[in-house]
CSV table of C-alpha atoms in Angstrom, one decimal:
chain,number,residue,atom,x,y,z
A,1,MET,CA,98.3,116.9,76.9
A,2,ASN,CA,95.0,114.1,77.0
A,3,HIS,CA,94.8,113.9,80.7
A,4,ILE,CA,93.0,110.4,81.2
A,5,ASP,CA,90.0,109.1,84.0
A,6,GLN,CA,91.8,108.3,87.4
A,7,PRO,CA,92.1,105.0,89.0
A,8,THR,CA,89.2,103.0,90.2
A,9,LEU,CA,89.3,100.6,93.1
A,10,LEU,CA,87.5,98.1,91.1
A,11,GLN,CA,91.1,98.8,88.1
A,12,ILE,CA,92.9,98.8,91.2
A,13,LYS,CA,91.7,95.2,93.2
A,14,LYS,CA,92.5,93.8,89.7
A,15,ILE,CA,96.0,94.8,89.2
A,16,ILE,CA,96.8,93.7,93.0
A,17,GLY,CA,95.0,90.5,91.9
A,18,LEU,CA,97.5,90.1,89.0
A,19,VAL,CA,100.8,90.3,91.5
A,20,PHE,CA,99.1,88.5,94.9
A,21,PRO,CA,95.6,87.1,94.0
A,22,LYS,CA,94.4,86.3,97.7
A,23,ALA,CA,95.7,89.9,98.7
A,24,GLN,CA,92.8,91.8,99.5
A,25,VAL,CA,93.2,96.1,99.0
A,26,THR,CA,92.4,97.9,102.9
A,27,GLY,CA,92.9,101.0,101.7
A,28,PHE,CA,93.2,103.5,98.6
A,29,ASN,CA,94.8,106.8,98.5
A,30,ARG,CA,96.6,109.1,96.6
A,31,THR,CA,99.1,111.5,98.0
A,32,SER,CA,100.6,113.6,95.3
A,33,LEU,CA,100.1,115.3,92.1
A,34,GLY,CA,102.9,115.2,89.8
A,35,ASN,CA,103.5,116.7,87.5
A,36,VAL,CA,103.4,113.4,85.0
A,37,ASN,CA,102.4,110.5,87.5
A,38,TRP,CA,99.1,110.0,90.1
A,39,VAL,CA,101.1,108.5,93.3
A,40,TYR,CA,98.6,106.2,95.5
A,41,ILE,CA,100.1,104.8,98.9
A,42,ILE,CA,97.7,101.2,98.2
A,43,LYS,CA,96.7,98.6,101.3
A,44,LEU,CA,97.4,95.6,101.5
A,45,LYS,CA,95.5,92.4,103.7
A,46,ASN,CA,96.6,88.8,102.8
A,47,PRO,CA,99.8,89.6,102.5
A,48,VAL,CA,99.5,92.6,105.0
A,49,LYS,CA,102.3,95.3,103.4
A,50,LYS,CA,101.8,98.5,101.6
A,51,LEU,CA,102.9,99.0,97.6
A,52,VAL,CA,103.7,102.5,95.7
A,53,LEU,CA,101.0,103.0,92.4
A,54,LYS,CA,102.0,105.3,89.8
A,55,VAL,CA,99.9,106.3,86.9
A,56,VAL,CA,101.1,108.6,84.2
A,57,TYR,CA,97.7,111.1,84.1
A,58,ARG,CA,99.7,113.2,80.4
A,59,LYS,CA,99.6,111.2,77.4
A,60,ASP,CA,102.2,113.4,76.7
A,61,ARG,CA,104.8,111.8,79.3
A,62,GLU,CA,103.6,108.2,78.6
A,63,GLU,CA,104.8,108.8,74.6
A,64,GLN,CA,107.9,110.0,76.1
A,65,GLY,CA,108.2,106.5,78.2
A,66,ILE,CA,108.5,108.5,81.9
A,67,LEU,CA,107.7,105.7,83.6
A,68,ALA,CA,109.5,102.9,81.7
A,69,LYS,CA,111.9,105.0,82.2
A,70,GLU,CA,112.1,104.6,86.3
A,71,VAL,CA,110.8,101.1,86.2
A,72,GLU,CA,115.2,101.4,84.1
A,73,VAL,CA,116.9,102.9,86.5
A,74,ILE,CA,114.8,101.9,89.6
A,75,SER,CA,116.1,97.7,88.4
A,76,LEU,CA,119.7,98.8,87.1
A,77,LEU,CA,119.8,100.0,90.9
A,78,ASN,CA,118.4,97.6,92.1
A,79,GLU,CA,121.1,95.2,90.2
A,80,LYS,CA,124.0,96.9,91.9
A,81,LYS,CA,122.8,96.2,95.1
A,82,VAL,CA,122.8,100.4,96.4
A,83,LYS,CA,120.4,100.2,99.6
A,84,GLY,CA,117.8,102.6,99.8
A,85,VAL,CA,115.9,102.4,96.0
A,86,PRO,CA,112.7,100.6,96.2
A,87,LYS,CA,111.9,97.3,93.9
A,88,VAL,CA,109.7,97.3,91.5
A,89,ILE,CA,106.9,94.8,91.2
A,90,GLU,CA,104.5,94.7,87.9
A,91,PHE,CA,105.0,97.1,85.6
A,92,ASP,CA,102.7,97.2,82.7
A,93,CYS,CA,103.4,100.0,79.8
A,94,GLY,CA,101.0,97.8,77.6
A,95,LYS,CA,98.2,98.6,79.1
A,96,LYS,CA,97.0,95.0,79.5
A,97,THR,CA,95.1,95.1,82.4
A,98,ALA,CA,94.0,98.9,82.5
A,99,PRO,CA,93.7,101.2,80.5
A,100,TRP,CA,96.7,103.6,81.6
A,101,VAL,CA,100.4,102.8,81.6
A,102,TYR,CA,101.8,101.7,85.6
A,103,MET,CA,104.6,100.7,87.7
A,104,LEU,CA,104.1,99.5,90.8
A,105,GLU,CA,106.4,99.5,93.6
A,106,SER,CA,107.8,98.4,96.9
A,107,PHE,CA,106.8,101.0,100.1
A,108,LEU,CA,109.1,102.9,101.5
A,109,GLU,CA,108.2,103.2,105.2
A,110,GLY,CA,109.3,107.4,106.5
A,111,CYS,CA,108.9,110.2,106.4
A,112,PRO,CA,109.9,113.5,104.1
A,113,ILE,CA,112.2,115.3,105.9
A,114,ILE,CA,110.9,118.8,105.4
A,115,GLU,CA,107.6,117.6,107.4
A,116,CYS,CA,110.0,116.5,109.8
A,117,HIS,CA,113.5,117.8,110.2
A,118,GLU,CA,112.4,121.0,112.6
A,119,ASN,CA,111.6,118.0,115.4
A,120,TYR,CA,114.9,117.4,115.7
A,121,GLN,CA,118.3,118.2,116.7
A,122,GLU,CA,121.0,119.3,113.6
A,123,LYS,CA,122.8,116.5,115.4
A,124,ASP,CA,120.7,113.7,114.8
A,125,LEU,CA,120.8,114.5,111.2
A,126,GLU,CA,124.3,113.6,110.4
A,127,SER,CA,123.3,110.1,110.5
A,128,MET,CA,121.3,111.0,107.5
A,129,ILE,CA,123.4,113.0,106.0
A,130,LYS,CA,126.6,110.5,106.1
A,131,SER,CA,123.6,108.2,104.7
A,132,VAL,CA,122.8,110.5,101.7
A,133,ALA,CA,126.3,110.9,100.7
A,134,ARG,CA,126.4,107.3,100.8
A,135,LEU,CA,123.5,107.0,98.3
A,136,ILE,CA,124.3,109.3,95.8
A,137,SER,CA,127.9,107.2,95.2
A,138,GLY,CA,126.5,104.9,95.4
A,139,PHE,CA,124.8,106.5,91.9
A,140,GLN,CA,128.1,107.5,91.9
A,141,LYS,CA,129.9,104.3,90.6
A,142,ILE,CA,127.0,103.2,87.3
A,143,LYS,CA,128.8,105.8,84.4
A,144,TYR,CA,128.2,106.5,80.9
A,145,ARG,CA,129.5,108.0,77.9
A,146,LYS,CA,126.8,110.5,77.5
A,147,ILE,CA,124.2,112.8,78.8
A,148,THR,CA,121.1,110.9,78.5
A,149,GLU,CA,117.0,111.5,80.3
A,150,PHE,CA,116.5,108.7,79.4
A,151,GLU,CA,113.8,109.8,78.1
A,152,LYS,CA,112.2,109.9,74.4
A,153,GLN,CA,112.7,112.4,72.1
A,154,ARG,CA,115.3,114.3,74.4
A,155,PRO,CA,118.8,115.4,73.6
A,156,GLU,CA,121.6,113.8,74.5
A,157,PHE,CA,125.2,115.6,74.9
A,158,LYS,CA,128.6,114.3,74.8
A,159,THR,CA,129.9,118.0,76.8
A,160,PHE,CA,129.0,119.1,80.5
A,161,PRO,CA,128.8,123.5,77.6
A,162,ASP,CA,127.2,121.9,75.0
A,163,TYR,CA,124.2,120.9,78.1
A,164,ALA,CA,124.3,124.0,79.1
A,165,ARG,CA,124.1,125.9,77.1
A,166,PHE,CA,121.4,124.4,75.1
A,167,TYR,CA,119.0,124.8,77.4
A,168,LEU,CA,120.5,128.2,78.2
A,169,ASP,CA,118.0,130.1,76.4
A,170,LYS,CA,115.1,128.7,77.1
A,171,TYR,CA,115.8,129.3,81.1
A,172,CYS,CA,116.5,132.6,80.4
A,173,ARG,CA,114.3,134.1,78.1
A,174,VAL,CA,110.7,132.3,81.3
A,175,CYS,CA,112.9,133.7,83.7
A,176,ASP,CA,113.0,137.9,82.1
A,177,SER,CA,109.6,137.4,81.4
A,178,TYR,CA,108.8,137.2,85.2
A,179,GLY,CA,107.7,141.4,85.7
A,180,LYS,CA,109.2,140.6,89.4
A,181,MET,CA,113.2,139.7,88.7
A,182,PRO,CA,115.9,141.4,90.0
A,183,LYS,CA,117.4,143.1,87.0
A,184,THR,CA,120.5,142.8,85.4
A,185,LEU,CA,120.1,138.7,87.9
A,186,ILE,CA,119.8,136.8,84.8
A,187,GLY,CA,122.4,138.2,82.4
A,188,ARG,CA,124.4,137.6,84.6
A,189,ALA,CA,123.6,134.8,85.1
A,190,ARG,CA,123.3,133.8,81.3
A,191,LYS,CA,127.2,135.1,80.9
A,192,PHE,CA,127.7,133.0,83.7
A,193,VAL,CA,127.1,129.6,82.7
A,194,ASP,CA,128.0,130.4,79.0
A,195,LYS,CA,131.5,131.3,80.3
A,196,GLU,CA,131.8,129.1,83.2
A,197,SER,CA,130.9,125.9,82.2
A,198,THR,CA,134.1,125.2,80.1
A,199,LYS,CA,135.5,124.1,82.6
A,200,ILE,CA,133.8,121.3,82.9
A,201,THR,CA,136.1,118.4,80.7
A,202,ASN,CA,134.2,115.7,81.7
A,203,ARG,CA,133.7,113.0,78.9
A,204,GLU,CA,131.9,110.4,80.6
A,205,PHE,CA,129.5,111.3,83.8
A,206,VAL,CA,127.6,109.5,86.8
A,207,LEU,CA,124.1,108.7,87.1
A,208,ASN,CA,122.0,110.9,89.1
A,209,HIS,CA,119.4,110.7,91.2
A,210,SER,CA,118.8,114.9,89.6
A,211,ASP,CA,116.2,115.3,92.5
A,212,VAL,CA,117.9,114.3,96.1
A,213,SER,CA,115.8,117.2,97.5
A,214,SER,CA,113.7,117.5,101.2
A,215,HIS,CA,110.6,115.8,99.9
A,216,ASN,CA,112.0,112.6,98.1
A,217,ILE,CA,114.4,111.6,101.2
A,218,LEU,CA,112.4,109.9,103.3
A,219,LEU,CA,113.2,109.8,107.0
A,220,LYS,CA,112.8,106.6,110.3
A,221,ASN,CA,113.1,107.7,113.4
A,222,LYS,CA,116.0,109.5,112.9
A,223,LYS,CA,117.6,107.4,110.5
A,224,PHE,CA,117.9,108.3,106.9
A,225,SER,CA,115.2,105.3,105.2
A,226,GLY,CA,115.5,105.9,101.5
A,227,ILE,CA,114.8,107.9,98.4
A,228,VAL,CA,112.1,108.3,95.8
A,229,ASP,CA,110.7,109.7,92.3
A,230,PHE,CA,113.1,108.6,89.8
A,231,GLU,CA,111.3,111.3,87.2
A,232,ALA,CA,114.4,113.9,86.6
A,233,THR,CA,117.4,111.0,86.6
A,234,GLN,CA,119.2,111.3,84.2
A,235,THR,CA,124.0,110.7,83.4
A,236,MET,CA,125.0,114.2,84.7
A,237,VAL,CA,128.4,115.1,86.4
A,238,PRO,CA,128.9,114.2,89.9
A,239,GLU,CA,128.4,117.3,91.5
A,240,PHE,CA,124.6,117.4,90.6
A,241,ASP,CA,123.1,115.5,93.4
A,242,LEU,CA,125.0,117.3,95.8
A,243,VAL,CA,124.5,121.4,95.4
A,244,THR,CA,121.0,119.6,94.2
A,245,PHE,CA,120.7,119.0,97.8
A,246,TYR,CA,122.6,121.0,99.2
A,247,HIS,CA,119.9,124.0,96.4
A,248,GLU,CA,116.9,122.2,98.2
A,249,PHE,CA,117.6,121.7,102.1
A,250,LEU,CA,121.0,121.8,103.4
A,251,TRP,CA,121.5,125.8,102.4
A,252,ARG,CA,118.9,125.4,106.2
A,253,TYR,CA,122.3,123.7,108.3
A,254,PRO,CA,126.0,124.5,107.0
A,255,ARG,CA,127.7,122.7,108.7
A,256,LEU,CA,125.9,119.6,107.2
A,257,TRP,CA,126.4,120.7,103.8
A,258,ILE,CA,130.2,120.3,105.2
A,259,LEU,CA,130.1,117.1,106.6
A,260,LEU,CA,127.4,116.1,103.6
A,261,LEU,CA,131.3,116.9,101.7
A,262,ARG,CA,133.0,115.3,103.5
A,263,GLU,CA,131.7,112.7,104.1
A,264,TYR,CA,131.5,112.3,100.1
A,265,VAL,CA,134.9,113.2,99.5
A,266,LYS,CA,136.3,109.7,101.4
A,267,LEU,CA,133.4,107.5,99.0
A,268,ASN,CA,135.3,109.8,95.9
A,269,ARG,CA,138.1,110.7,94.4
A,270,VAL,CA,138.0,114.5,93.8
A,271,PRO,CA,140.1,117.2,91.5
A,272,ALA,CA,141.6,119.8,92.1
A,273,ASN,CA,138.7,122.6,90.9
A,274,PHE,CA,136.0,120.7,93.3
A,275,PRO,CA,135.2,123.9,94.3
A,276,GLU,CA,135.3,126.1,91.1
A,277,ARG,CA,133.0,122.6,89.9
A,278,LEU,CA,131.1,122.6,92.2
A,279,ASN,CA,130.2,127.1,92.1
A,280,ILE,CA,129.6,126.1,88.7
A,281,ILE,CA,126.3,123.5,88.9
A,282,MET,CA,125.7,125.9,91.4
A,283,GLY,CA,125.0,128.7,88.8
A,284,TYR,CA,123.3,126.0,86.4
A,285,ARG,CA,121.0,124.2,88.6
A,286,SER,CA,120.3,127.4,90.9
A,287,LEU,CA,119.6,128.9,86.7
A,288,ARG,CA,116.8,125.6,86.1
A,289,TYR,CA,115.2,126.6,89.2
A,290,LEU,CA,114.5,129.9,88.6
A,291,TYR,CA,112.8,128.6,85.2
A,292,ILE,CA,110.9,125.8,86.5
A,293,ALA,CA,109.2,128.3,89.5
A,294,VAL,CA,108.5,130.6,86.8
A,295,LYS,CA,107.2,128.7,84.0
A,296,ASN,CA,105.3,126.8,86.7
A,297,GLN,CA,103.9,129.5,88.5
A,298,ILE,CA,105.1,128.3,91.6
A,299,TYR,CA,106.1,131.7,93.2
A,300,GLN,CA,106.6,130.8,96.8
A,301,TYR,CA,110.2,129.5,96.1
A,302,LEU,CA,111.5,132.4,94.0
A,303,PRO,CA,112.9,134.7,96.5
A,304,GLY,CA,114.6,131.0,98.1
A,305,ASP,CA,115.5,130.7,94.7
A,306,ILE,CA,117.0,133.9,93.9
A,307,LYS,CA,119.0,134.2,96.7
A,308,ARG,CA,120.5,131.0,95.4
A,309,MET,CA,121.8,132.4,92.5
A,310,GLU,CA,122.9,136.3,93.8
A,311,GLU,CA,125.3,133.2,96.0
A,312,VAL,CA,126.7,131.7,92.7
A,313,LEU,CA,127.2,135.7,91.4
A,314,ASN,CA,128.9,137.0,94.0
A,315,GLY,CA,131.0,135.0,95.6
A,316,GLU,CA,129.7,133.7,98.9
A,317,PHE,CA,128.3,129.9,97.6
A,318,ILE,CA,132.7,128.4,97.2
A,319,LYS,CA,133.4,129.7,100.5
A,320,THR,CA,130.5,127.6,101.9
A,321,ILE,CA,132.4,124.4,100.1
A,322,ASN,CA,135.7,122.7,103.3
A,323,TYR,CA,135.4,119.7,102.7
A,324,ARG,CA,138.6,118.8,103.9
A,325,VAL,CA,139.6,118.1,107.4
């Protein structure tokens, strides 16, 4: 994959100097190492502020334009005035300033909900749920005629069944390679996705964050303060972000899941088969989560991922869908 060297303080100062010539860098800490980017929090003096620096450290993902995609998506959301999204401050894909592709974006104050939700009562999270419903709805005002991931060398699709079936063999093959996977689970999941996906007949798709997760949603003083990480953003059917949030977080809070759906339908027209559509997309999403866990050997997530998949197949998940007041 041809990983690159990490940024040095001298390189960081040079980058900051292009945007804030009088600024002093008083802090420079890496916060995470994802599959694609190094992410740093930079503290400044004159002006006093924090910025986020993202550096693509994998050559293959640089060639696919992964950071250019984030810049495009964030800029579009800023243009559409979607609240809770950072702003792009600087982007260099030509390596004019540093030997790697980078982006500077504004820093959103807040704590990932996975790190702080246990400090709150369930009712304290209701405001956040309503804000996330508005956020998802804001994304979905941006419409497309195809399913696309906004990346080079990635295929595009005109229907959801074509999209799901394109990845089905790979997902199932990888999942079946894991010796501790429950027998028949993946075979049942394959049949479910292959058959049920044909009921999703959209010819128009909407923008989805596609990782509305407990790590990316930020809270500050019990309030939603924003969402980060647009690496996975793509166009998709409207139910995608809803089931992602359930799979990642809201399974812990059945009442908040119902609240999210009720807030969402206040803002959006939904079809009569909305529960069935949620169930189908949840089935596809759950299979993808199983694939990711096995492929990346993050086996600590597998028990929950297996449970979510079973809930779809045995009819338990669809029973959780209650959005009528």
